[in-house]
Amino acid sequence: MVTGKMFDMTTPAALLADDTAYAEAVETAVKAAAAYYATGESALDDEAYDRLARAITAYEAEHPERVLPGSPSGKVAGGAAQGDVPHTVAMLSLDNVFSPEEFTTWAASVERRIGRPVAGWSVEPKLDGLAVAARYVDGRLARLITRGDGRAGEDVSHAIGTIVGLPEKLGEPATLEVRGEVLMTTDQFERANTVRTAHGGAPFVNPRNGAAGSLRAKDRPYTVEMTFFCYGALPLPDTAAELADALGESTHSEVLDRVAGLGVHTAADTAVPPRTASGAAEVLERVAEIAGLRAELPFGIDGVVIKADSAADQRDAGSGTRAPRWAIAFKLPAVEKVTTLVSVEWNVGRTGIIAPRAVLEPVRIDGSTVTYATLHNPADITGRDLRIGDHVMVYKAGDVIPRVEAPVAHLRTGAEQPIVFPEVCPQCGSEIDTSEQRWRCVRGRDCRVVASISYAVGRDQLDIEGLGTTRVVQLVDAGLAGDVADLFTLTREQLLSLDRMGETSTDNLLAAIDAAKRQPLARVLAALGVRGTGRSMSRRIARHFATMDRLRAADAAAIEQVEGIGTGKAPVIVEELAELAPLIDKLTVAGVNMTEPGATPPPAEGEEPAPSDAGGPLAGQTVVVTGAMTGSLEKLSRNQVNELVERAGGKSSSSVSKRTALVVAGEKAGSKRAKAEELGIPLMTPAEFAALVADFLDEE
């Protein structure tokens, strides 16, 4: 059963104390709506606007005689948008609910209105874009119109040809109007900002802002790509009778199928396709599934739309002046908020990378308080023209690290200050290598010796138990460890000379260090912390080359043959391995293993490939492990379970897609399990998986 706690949007709207507060609220809401629907650059984020709108509505319900004529209540687009191209049928907004209880109450009201149970509910994502109507005449896209005030919209036909999913010619010569959302996907947004800033423009604040501005722009020296998703269709005056009847009498789901057949995008091909539910409880389960997948989607959603699927139910429920009575938007917690950039910190990572981090005025986003956010690199700061004191749009979804999208430039007061870049390494005071986008201390790993060693001995790398950060600091301060290789030459006498190191703890640590010598090559690579790789990529590299010698002899072209390594990453890996050569040599001399058990090396030039022994119960399968493992897998880290997948012949992955063959779903598996069920991918419990790979589990 879905509870209100899943969607923390039930906080009461602020109460308006008197007519003055009400008038100020109306003025603020009208200005915010005008900016939002014109360019997407509102001074209020979505959640703040929703709270303000609810406060206005509540005040007007108590004081109907005091309603101001300019109030946004009951108006399409808050009364802010206009247009001069009449709509053949009013293009309305949607009312909102914010909790399962509010939805259940609303659904019951629809059934009371029509006098019977609703035949079925269509449940689909609420895309965060701009509503448009696309008019096709004899199969050709003739006109593109914004929603405007619902009665008339703005002609934006100049954008035809720049919108993916809205073909200029349909699969057949049909005459009809297709309605849907124009948006920017995450990739399109990043590309658009690159193009825009290259032409001297300010970066878009967020994808909706980018789509709003680009859809209306006529005289730019550049174009950017957008995407369309259909959510409905209706006949035009010249629509053939057969098609007009089909659009008028078909269910909502059938209409979307018909439009998709003509070549127009719908959400059917995404991870969150429209789906029909038979009752309120089933609707709420689907809402929870879509909410769980939100962070993984390539486009923004701010809620879930629920519609009566039957044309008869829609007609009998009717529509108001602002919204249909047969459809509602279930708003999800905001993942974007506007806050203030207080300062920028410059942190040095274990490989010497100097990374900027935004310090923010604390803001509540997606169920947690956000104080810090990613800024990527100095070039990113310059490209986005960020300044201390800026109002900035901050984005966070699911487990994704919050990031600063862009400054809200129209809110600048002139008091903002430029961000000061460091002239020397903030950690050690050495020079900074600024030759690449990501700046780096010239001392590299030596700048953060403790962090580098602590990472290398971690559970998913060399797994040396008893070497916590405090002990590593002791070794470094005593001059006994300048890098991870020095650990393998430590003597019993040296360790006993340290504070709080008795005979038992010393012997245990020496045993753990000796055991680490036998770790596979994948773990050694992970411990080295090669830039451009991680634990998963280290396993792929180790299985591909089999030995460290073959890997070190490989050039960029050879390394590109490893799955997931492109032309940009391969040269970095070659450079890193060359830089790490002295450390690798020290590890080899110390007796650390430099081979990957069971791996078959690639053939030398002119040689025939060696017979493959890559069998196992998971041979050739992509496997995703999610949730908490139990039983015989309980004590394994996620990295160890992924290693188990690969020893059994499979390929581990962190995301579920159509290429996934199996999902191992433990306790609290969440969105990945939901996506697997949606795609029809087989699921296994940890116990079932352990039984399948039992022969390989013994190697742990």
XYZ file of C-alpha atoms in Angstrom:
700
model
C 0.000 0.000 0.000
C 1.336 3.427 -0.932
C 1.341 5.922 1.912
C 1.593 9.680 1.992
C 5.154 9.415 3.321
C 6.347 8.380 -0.131
C 5.462 11.791 -1.519
C 6.252 14.475 1.040
C 4.235 17.210 -0.633
C 1.520 17.537 1.992
C 3.042 20.412 3.969
C 0.215 22.949 4.355
C 0.455 26.070 2.276
C 1.434 29.193 4.167
C -1.626 31.015 5.505
C -2.263 34.518 4.228
C -3.027 36.736 7.193
C -5.011 39.526 5.531
C -5.949 41.283 2.306
C -2.519 42.905 2.048
C -0.709 39.574 2.258
C -3.191 38.119 -0.244
C -2.624 40.978 -2.723
C 1.148 40.602 -2.423
C 0.837 36.849 -2.981
C -1.252 37.396 -6.122
C 1.262 39.908 -7.495
C 4.180 37.528 -6.799
C 2.383 34.569 -8.386
C 1.392 36.528 -11.498
C 4.960 37.766 -12.048
C 6.386 34.293 -11.477
C 3.896 32.698 -13.892
C 4.596 35.333 -16.538
C 8.343 34.626 -16.380
C 7.806 30.852 -16.241
C 5.560 30.641 -19.293
C 7.520 33.203 -21.306
C 11.096 31.967 -20.882
C 11.084 29.442 -18.024
C 13.041 31.931 -15.865
C 10.842 32.301 -12.812
C 12.066 33.677 -9.506
C 10.180 30.807 -7.822
C 10.869 27.118 -8.256
C 7.908 24.805 -8.922
C 7.342 23.798 -5.316
C 7.420 27.402 -4.074
C 4.922 28.424 -6.760
C 2.625 25.503 -5.918
C 2.650 26.461 -2.230
C 1.885 30.078 -3.083
C -0.935 29.085 -5.436
C -2.487 26.850 -2.778
C -2.296 29.675 -0.240
C -4.083 32.001 -2.675
C -6.753 29.395 -3.408
C -7.316 28.758 0.309
C -7.673 32.489 1.039
C -10.130 32.943 -1.830
C -12.205 29.984 -0.640
C -12.611 31.684 2.759
C -13.130 35.180 1.316
C -14.848 34.794 -2.091
C -16.010 38.399 -2.006
C -12.402 39.660 -1.941
C -11.037 37.781 -4.965
C -8.899 40.088 -7.099
C -9.597 40.132 -10.853
C -5.916 39.487 -11.564
C -5.767 36.329 -9.434
C -4.139 33.341 -11.187
C -6.688 30.931 -9.676
C -8.796 29.037 -12.165
C -6.852 30.298 -15.175
C -4.844 28.339 -17.702
C -1.115 29.072 -17.187
C -2.082 31.248 -14.223
C -3.460 33.795 -16.674
C 0.091 34.714 -17.684
C 0.307 33.352 -21.231
C -1.405 34.738 -24.296
C -1.626 34.046 -28.014
C -3.315 35.053 -31.222
C -3.889 31.680 -32.924
C -7.258 30.258 -31.750
C -7.397 26.640 -30.619
C -10.074 24.481 -32.211
C -10.701 22.940 -28.772
C -9.608 24.607 -25.535
C -6.108 23.518 -24.476
C -6.428 23.322 -20.702
C -4.068 22.940 -17.769
C -4.309 20.250 -15.102
C -5.282 20.505 -11.459
C -2.855 19.008 -8.944
C -2.869 16.584 -6.036
C 0.087 16.081 -3.716
C -0.619 12.901 -1.743
C -2.260 9.481 -2.158
C -5.117 10.644 0.068
C -5.798 13.679 -2.126
C -5.752 11.499 -5.243
C -8.119 8.924 -3.759
C -10.564 11.684 -2.817
C -10.348 13.188 -6.308
C -10.841 9.816 -8.052
C -13.948 9.162 -5.945
C -15.327 12.574 -6.967
C -14.920 11.691 -10.657
C -16.845 8.456 -10.168
C -19.604 10.287 -8.311
C -19.811 12.794 -11.162
C -20.184 10.145 -13.884
C -22.351 7.882 -11.707
C -20.260 4.716 -12.160
C -16.753 3.343 -11.589
C -14.177 4.669 -14.034
C -13.467 1.960 -16.628
C -9.711 2.425 -16.301
C -7.075 5.034 -15.518
C -4.180 5.845 -17.840
C -1.038 6.631 -15.799
C 1.877 8.386 -17.487
C 4.785 10.722 -16.613
C 4.144 14.464 -16.382
C 6.858 15.759 -18.639
C 8.537 19.016 -17.632
C 8.268 20.929 -20.897
C 5.973 23.254 -22.852
C 2.569 22.170 -24.115
C 2.123 22.609 -27.870
C -0.428 21.704 -30.551
C 0.931 20.395 -33.860
C -1.495 20.621 -36.774
C -1.003 18.149 -39.616
C -2.740 18.615 -42.964
C -2.625 15.686 -45.390
C 0.209 14.208 -43.353
C 2.427 17.301 -43.343
C 3.199 19.454 -40.305
C 1.574 22.769 -41.155
C 1.528 24.707 -37.888
C 2.919 24.582 -34.366
C 1.122 26.516 -31.609
C 1.800 26.977 -27.882
C -0.969 26.500 -25.322
C -1.111 30.218 -24.485
C -4.144 31.035 -22.352
C -5.927 27.857 -23.395
C -8.167 29.615 -25.923
C -5.391 30.855 -28.229
C -1.663 30.298 -28.461
C 1.484 31.652 -30.068
C 2.544 30.488 -33.536
C 5.996 28.887 -33.234
C 6.005 27.141 -36.606
C 9.522 28.475 -37.219
C 10.707 25.692 -34.843
C 9.494 22.942 -37.197
C 12.440 20.766 -38.120
C 14.309 21.224 -34.827
C 12.142 18.917 -32.713
C 12.860 15.187 -32.511
C 9.697 13.083 -32.426
C 7.580 15.611 -34.322
C 8.084 14.558 -37.954
C 7.471 17.001 -40.759
C 5.689 14.187 -42.616
C 3.521 11.434 -41.100
C 3.458 7.813 -42.151
C 0.153 8.437 -43.952
C -1.637 11.564 -45.290
C -3.729 12.165 -42.167
C -5.216 15.496 -41.082
C -5.335 15.923 -37.305
C -3.933 17.871 -34.341
C -1.366 16.223 -32.097
C -0.833 17.672 -28.613
C 2.086 17.102 -26.319
C 5.179 18.478 -24.595
C 8.310 19.949 -26.129
C 11.316 19.489 -23.839
C 15.062 19.083 -23.767
C 16.535 15.769 -22.703
C 19.541 15.876 -20.390
C 21.923 15.340 -23.312
C 20.174 17.951 -25.454
C 20.368 20.441 -22.588
C 24.118 19.964 -22.176
C 24.701 20.294 -25.929
C 22.446 23.358 -26.102
C 24.380 25.112 -23.343
C 27.665 24.335 -25.089
C 26.370 25.859 -28.327
C 24.743 28.809 -26.574
C 27.777 29.820 -24.518
C 30.013 29.397 -27.582
C 27.889 32.096 -29.220
C 28.295 34.416 -26.237
C 24.915 33.697 -24.647
C 24.206 33.044 -20.975
C 23.639 29.339 -20.191
C 20.089 28.110 -19.844
C 19.022 27.783 -16.209
C 17.459 24.351 -16.696
C 16.082 22.172 -19.518
C 12.623 23.751 -19.349
C 14.112 27.219 -19.581
C 16.157 26.014 -22.555
C 13.129 24.576 -24.338
C 10.960 27.637 -23.645
C 13.520 30.072 -24.970
C 14.506 27.942 -27.954
C 10.947 27.224 -29.058
C 10.217 30.952 -29.352
C 13.593 32.104 -30.694
C 13.505 33.279 -34.326
C 16.688 35.216 -34.987
C 19.418 33.210 -33.291
C 22.563 32.447 -35.301
C 22.296 28.831 -34.102
C 19.672 26.157 -33.484
C 19.395 23.592 -30.710
C 17.606 20.290 -30.720
C 14.490 19.533 -28.649
C 12.208 16.504 -28.234
C 8.434 16.071 -28.453
C 6.225 13.560 -26.631
C 2.554 13.282 -27.552
C -0.109 13.043 -24.825
C -3.255 13.347 -26.986
C -4.771 13.989 -30.419
C -8.023 15.356 -31.839
C -9.575 15.834 -35.266
C -9.413 19.079 -37.234
C -12.340 20.341 -39.346
C -10.994 18.577 -42.457
C -10.121 15.298 -40.732
C -11.442 12.245 -42.566
C -14.610 10.900 -40.951
C -13.089 7.496 -40.196
C -10.089 8.996 -38.393
C -12.252 11.592 -36.639
C -14.529 8.846 -35.312
C -11.523 6.830 -34.177
C -10.022 9.763 -32.296
C -13.357 10.632 -30.722
C -14.382 7.152 -29.603
C -11.084 5.416 -28.841
C -9.639 5.150 -25.378
C -6.754 7.444 -24.488
C -4.382 4.478 -24.782
C -5.674 3.613 -28.253
C -5.280 7.226 -29.413
C -1.625 7.214 -28.324
C -1.069 3.913 -30.145
C -2.662 5.372 -33.287
C -0.462 8.477 -33.163
C 2.677 6.412 -32.522
C 1.809 4.394 -35.613
C 1.954 7.614 -37.652
C 5.530 8.233 -36.513
C 4.990 10.690 -33.663
C 6.839 10.218 -30.360
C 4.904 9.111 -27.297
C 6.248 7.992 -23.932
C 5.607 4.364 -24.967
C 9.262 3.831 -25.930
C 10.665 5.200 -22.665
C 11.277 3.543 -19.292
C 7.960 5.030 -18.104
C 5.376 4.192 -20.792
C 1.686 5.035 -20.222
C -0.081 2.129 -18.553
C -3.704 1.486 -17.670
C -4.688 0.806 -14.043
C -8.021 -0.535 -12.879
C -8.465 1.295 -9.586
C -7.020 3.905 -7.213
C -4.738 1.440 -5.420
C -3.234 0.226 -8.693
C -2.816 3.822 -9.887
C -0.848 4.672 -6.752
C 1.391 1.642 -7.214
C 2.198 2.860 -10.726
C 2.829 6.393 -9.411
C 5.335 4.906 -6.952
C 7.063 2.995 -9.764
C 7.411 6.103 -11.929
C 8.677 8.114 -8.950
C 11.296 5.421 -8.313
C 12.539 5.593 -11.902
C 12.673 9.378 -11.991
C 16.404 9.778 -11.327
C 17.281 7.416 -14.185
C 15.182 9.114 -16.875
C 16.900 11.052 -19.682
C 14.376 13.880 -19.316
C 12.751 15.787 -16.460
C 9.378 14.946 -14.970
C 7.652 16.843 -12.184
C 4.788 14.478 -11.556
C 2.518 11.770 -12.899
C -0.608 12.395 -14.988
C -3.661 10.241 -14.315
C -6.507 10.293 -16.859
C -9.774 8.463 -17.322
C -8.898 6.187 -20.244
C -12.398 5.829 -21.690
C -13.707 8.507 -24.079
C -17.188 8.043 -22.540
C -15.847 8.611 -19.018
C -14.057 11.761 -20.204
C -17.201 13.165 -21.851
C -19.384 12.449 -18.827
C -16.888 13.962 -16.383
C -16.584 17.138 -18.476
C -14.207 20.071 -18.051
C -13.991 23.328 -16.136
C -12.657 26.635 -17.400
C -9.083 25.761 -16.396
C -8.778 21.983 -16.328
C -10.579 18.777 -17.336
C -12.426 17.006 -14.516
C -11.274 13.589 -15.734
C -7.507 14.160 -15.407
C -5.193 15.211 -12.590
C -1.457 15.744 -12.032
C 0.057 13.936 -9.045
C 2.978 16.266 -8.252
C 6.210 14.663 -7.033
C 8.677 16.279 -4.608
C 10.743 18.968 -6.294
C 14.213 18.003 -7.539
C 15.034 21.580 -8.572
C 15.216 24.557 -6.272
C 16.555 28.099 -6.433
C 19.013 29.002 -3.672
C 22.084 31.215 -3.172
C 25.689 30.381 -3.997
C 27.470 31.352 -0.771
C 31.040 30.362 -1.662
C 33.207 27.851 -3.518
C 35.540 25.351 -1.844
C 38.529 23.837 -3.651
C 39.184 20.245 -2.567
C 42.120 18.051 -3.595
C 41.341 14.399 -4.343
C 43.577 11.389 -3.800
C 44.997 11.631 -7.354
C 45.715 15.349 -7.004
C 42.647 16.556 -8.902
C 41.531 19.974 -7.604
C 37.738 19.982 -7.612
C 35.501 22.989 -6.935
C 32.446 22.481 -4.720
C 29.571 24.927 -4.369
C 28.601 25.946 -0.831
C 24.900 26.813 -0.878
C 22.347 28.456 1.326
C 20.767 25.244 2.696
C 17.703 24.200 0.710
C 15.360 21.226 0.999
C 15.310 19.156 -2.211
C 13.875 15.704 -2.848
C 13.569 14.853 0.839
C 16.993 16.041 2.032
C 18.741 19.286 2.903
C 21.318 20.278 0.297
C 24.264 22.470 1.344
C 26.868 21.459 -1.238
C 26.736 20.782 -4.971
C 29.018 19.761 -7.811
C 30.690 22.385 -9.990
C 32.798 19.976 -12.114
C 35.810 22.156 -13.044
C 37.012 25.764 -13.526
C 35.967 25.758 -17.200
C 32.445 24.823 -16.118
C 32.358 27.778 -13.706
C 33.567 30.152 -16.404
C 31.193 28.758 -19.028
C 28.192 29.151 -16.744
C 29.336 32.602 -15.600
C 28.754 31.722 -11.946
C 29.364 34.351 -9.262
C 29.354 34.369 -5.462
C 25.954 35.629 -4.290
C 24.155 34.378 -7.419
C 20.718 32.846 -7.201
C 21.350 29.421 -8.736
C 19.166 26.547 -9.862
C 20.235 23.369 -8.048
C 19.193 19.935 -9.302
C 19.016 16.696 -7.340
C 17.218 13.434 -8.078
C 17.375 10.154 -6.182
C 20.943 9.289 -5.222
C 22.448 11.662 -7.782
C 24.904 14.182 -6.284
C 23.325 17.655 -6.406
C 24.647 19.912 -9.139
C 24.389 23.600 -9.932
C 22.674 24.052 -13.293
C 23.203 27.781 -13.920
C 22.751 31.207 -12.363
C 19.311 32.802 -12.525
C 20.856 35.850 -14.191
C 17.755 38.045 -14.221
C 17.751 38.029 -10.392
C 21.208 39.601 -10.139
C 21.487 42.789 -8.092
C 25.032 43.839 -9.014
C 26.400 42.832 -5.612
C 27.553 39.405 -6.875
C 31.318 38.774 -6.843
C 33.503 36.736 -9.219
C 34.675 33.323 -8.045
C 38.392 33.370 -7.234
C 40.356 30.435 -8.653
C 43.313 29.083 -6.632
C 46.819 30.052 -7.792
C 48.566 27.232 -5.903
C 47.401 23.825 -4.675
C 45.022 24.360 -1.717
C 46.395 21.206 -0.065
C 50.184 21.544 -0.280
C 50.898 24.922 -1.899
C 52.550 23.423 -4.983
C 51.984 24.604 -8.529
C 48.786 23.677 -10.383
C 48.718 21.961 -13.766
C 45.980 23.857 -15.663
C 46.609 22.260 -19.065
C 43.391 20.220 -18.907
C 39.821 21.098 -17.912
C 40.282 19.351 -14.565
C 43.107 21.100 -12.735
C 45.627 18.992 -10.851
C 48.363 19.531 -8.277
C 51.734 18.943 -9.955
C 52.600 16.520 -7.123
C 49.706 14.307 -8.153
C 49.111 11.473 -5.693
C 51.967 12.610 -3.479
C 49.849 15.609 -2.511
C 47.362 13.337 -0.753
C 49.441 10.375 0.386
C 47.172 9.428 3.286
C 44.037 9.549 1.157
C 45.725 7.593 -1.631
C 46.949 4.818 0.676
C 43.674 4.673 2.618
C 41.751 4.222 -0.626
C 44.153 1.538 -1.907
C 43.770 -0.646 1.207
C 39.962 -0.356 1.279
C 37.632 -3.329 1.275
C 36.948 -3.228 -2.473
C 40.599 -2.716 -3.405
C 43.424 -4.580 -1.585
C 41.204 -5.225 1.453
C 43.846 -4.884 4.190
C 41.933 -5.123 7.442
C 43.360 -3.114 10.339
C 44.657 -0.238 8.211
C 42.235 2.549 8.920
C 42.992 6.193 8.234
C 44.407 6.766 11.737
C 46.922 3.929 11.303
C 47.871 5.152 7.824
C 48.553 8.627 9.246
C 50.824 7.009 11.847
C 52.787 5.170 9.160
C 53.147 8.255 6.972
C 54.153 10.509 9.896
C 56.722 7.926 11.013
C 58.248 7.846 7.530
C 57.345 4.160 7.101
C 54.951 4.622 4.166
C 55.260 7.051 1.281
C 52.993 5.014 -0.981
C 50.966 1.798 -0.918
C 53.952 -0.333 -2.008
C 55.822 0.535 1.177
C 53.199 -1.379 3.162
C 54.513 -4.669 1.747
C 58.004 -4.062 3.130
C 56.942 -3.255 6.692
C 58.628 -5.352 9.377
C 57.289 -6.591 12.672
C 59.763 -4.404 14.547
C 58.662 -1.264 12.673
C 54.994 -1.861 13.459
C 55.672 -2.657 17.130
C 57.409 0.716 17.436
C 54.109 2.536 16.733
C 51.771 3.671 19.506
C 48.942 1.265 20.347
C 50.415 -1.567 18.260
C 50.711 -4.716 20.320
C 51.977 -8.106 19.204
C 48.555 -9.472 18.304
C 47.462 -6.474 16.269
C 50.862 -6.368 14.567
C 50.724 -10.032 13.580
C 47.152 -9.651 12.332
C 48.084 -6.643 10.207
C 51.127 -8.399 8.728
C 48.923 -11.383 7.851
C 46.391 -9.096 6.155
C 49.175 -7.377 4.185
C 50.552 -10.757 3.100
C 47.084 -11.871 1.979
C 46.720 -8.673 -0.060
C 49.666 -9.775 -2.197
C 47.442 -12.489 -3.645
C 44.574 -10.212 -4.702
C 43.734 -10.420 -8.424
C 44.988 -7.834 -10.906
C 41.553 -6.148 -10.969
C 41.894 -5.271 -7.291
C 45.453 -3.986 -7.804
C 44.303 -1.743 -10.653
C 41.465 -0.422 -8.501
C 43.946 0.260 -5.671
C 46.185 2.262 -8.017
C 43.264 4.604 -8.685
C 43.951 5.064 -12.387
C 42.065 8.146 -13.597
C 39.233 7.267 -15.942
C 38.588 3.890 -14.293
C 36.758 2.558 -11.275
C 36.179 -0.853 -9.756
C 33.998 -2.105 -12.605
C 36.289 -0.797 -15.339
C 39.331 -2.209 -13.523
C 37.728 -5.665 -13.692
C 37.100 -5.296 -17.437
C 40.652 -4.151 -18.100
C 42.146 -6.978 -16.022
C 40.060 -9.658 -17.727
C 40.931 -8.239 -21.153
C 44.717 -8.047 -20.712
C 45.167 -10.787 -18.071
C 48.559 -9.472 -16.878
C 49.981 -6.121 -15.855
C 52.855 -6.511 -18.332
C 50.452 -6.817 -21.270
C 48.450 -3.854 -20.031
C 51.537 -1.649 -19.633
C 52.677 -2.578 -23.135
C 49.321 -1.636 -24.670
C 48.860 1.619 -26.560
C 45.691 3.707 -26.616
C 44.284 1.824 -29.622
C 44.645 -1.502 -27.783
C 43.063 -0.151 -24.609
C 40.113 1.173 -26.623
C 39.227 -2.473 -27.326
C 38.043 -2.814 -23.714
C 34.289 -2.362 -23.548
C 33.347 1.081 -22.241
C 36.675 2.788 -22.984
C 36.466 5.402 -25.710
C 38.953 7.491 -27.633
C 39.014 10.155 -24.928
C 39.625 7.852 -21.970
C 42.223 5.472 -23.464
C 45.098 8.006 -23.770
C 44.491 9.109 -20.162
C 44.862 5.505 -18.985
C 48.099 5.090 -20.973
C 49.448 8.314 -19.453
C 48.404 7.285 -15.938
C 50.065 3.876 -16.227
C 53.278 5.548 -17.354
C 53.117 7.922 -14.379
C 52.460 4.998 -12.034
C 55.305 2.873 -13.459
C 57.657 3.343 -10.465
C 54.885 2.416 -8.038
C 53.882 -0.641 -10.099
C 57.517 -1.752 -10.206
C 57.777 -1.425 -6.408
C 54.604 -3.507 -5.965
C 55.957 -6.189 -8.315
C 59.274 -6.389 -6.479
C 57.355 -6.662 -3.198
C 55.630 -9.791 -4.517
C 52.182 -8.375 -5.260
C 50.253 -10.473 -7.800
C 49.966 -8.863 -11.246
C 47.742 -11.396 -13.031
C 43.998 -11.955 -13.324
C 42.967 -15.566 -12.565
C 40.969 -17.198 -15.360
C 41.454 -14.348 -17.822
C 42.516 -15.068 -21.412
C 44.899 -12.471 -22.832
C 44.300 -11.021 -26.303
C 46.352 -12.694 -29.078
C 49.556 -11.033 -30.229
C 49.626 -9.670 -33.757
C 49.492 -12.583 -36.224
C 48.431 -15.119 -33.569
C 45.166 -17.031 -33.501
C 42.870 -16.264 -30.554
C 43.224 -18.761 -27.717
C 40.220 -21.062 -27.157
C 37.810 -19.335 -24.815
C 36.993 -20.980 -21.502
C 34.567 -18.233 -20.558
C 31.774 -20.512 -19.542
C 29.765 -20.402 -16.366
C 26.052 -20.120 -15.696
C 26.018 -16.403 -16.560
C 28.060 -16.603 -19.768
C 27.299 -13.620 -21.980
C 24.618 -12.209 -19.666
C 24.424 -8.673 -18.261
C 23.463 -8.791 -14.585
C 22.348 -5.988 -12.256
C 22.578 -6.463 -8.487
C 20.401 -4.190 -6.361
C 19.114 -4.009 -2.806
C 20.577 -5.548 0.357
C 21.990 -9.061 -0.040
C 21.039 -11.769 2.453
C 22.050 -15.320 3.318
C 25.444 -16.463 2.022
C 25.867 -13.142 0.164
C 25.166 -10.942 3.172
C 28.798 -10.347 4.119
C 29.932 -9.538 0.580
C 30.329 -5.942 -0.546
C 28.562 -4.868 -3.734
C 31.920 -4.955 -5.502
C 32.481 -8.545 -4.369
C 29.061 -9.606 -5.648
C 29.844 -7.962 -8.995
C 33.158 -9.836 -9.083
C 31.169 -13.023 -8.476
C 28.953 -12.203 -11.469
C 31.987 -11.829 -13.705
C 33.713 -14.996 -12.458
C 30.525 -16.844 -13.406
C 30.880 -15.535 -16.964
C 28.539 -12.543 -16.767
C 28.945 -8.815 -17.049
C 27.974 -6.654 -14.077
C 26.087 -3.421 -14.657
C 24.709 -0.703 -12.398
C 21.662 0.196 -14.499
C 18.701 -1.773 -15.815
C 18.011 -1.599 -19.556
C 16.625 -3.755 -22.354
C 20.068 -5.389 -22.584
C 19.905 -6.611 -18.969
C 19.436 -10.381 -18.782
C 18.938 -10.763 -15.014
C 18.348 -8.624 -11.940
C 19.344 -9.942 -8.506
C 16.948 -8.100 -6.215
C 17.663 -8.052 -2.502
C 15.760 -6.310 0.262
C 14.547 -2.756 -0.532
C 15.523 -3.148 -4.192
C 13.412 -0.122 -5.163
C 13.429 1.493 -8.593
C 15.709 -1.013 -10.337
C 13.402 -3.862 -9.430
C 10.419 -1.823 -10.650
C 12.153 -1.119 -13.948
C 13.023 -4.806 -14.390
C 9.381 -5.749 -13.854
C 8.337 -3.074 -16.343
C 10.712 -4.465 -18.989
C 9.912 -8.106 -18.217
C 13.465 -8.914 -17.090
C 13.860 -12.065 -14.928
C 14.356 -11.466 -11.197
C 16.241 -13.601 -8.676
C 16.445 -13.473 -4.908
C 19.926 -13.478 -3.311
C 19.375 -17.114 -2.257
C 18.474 -18.196 -5.804
C 21.465 -16.347 -7.207
C 23.826 -17.866 -4.622
C 22.631 -21.342 -5.608
C 23.188 -20.557 -9.302
C 26.804 -19.444 -8.798
C 27.631 -21.752 -5.874
C 30.763 -23.145 -7.561
C 32.195 -19.646 -7.912
C 31.041 -18.458 -4.495
C 33.538 -20.817 -2.871
C 36.346 -18.689 -4.317
C 35.365 -15.700 -2.119
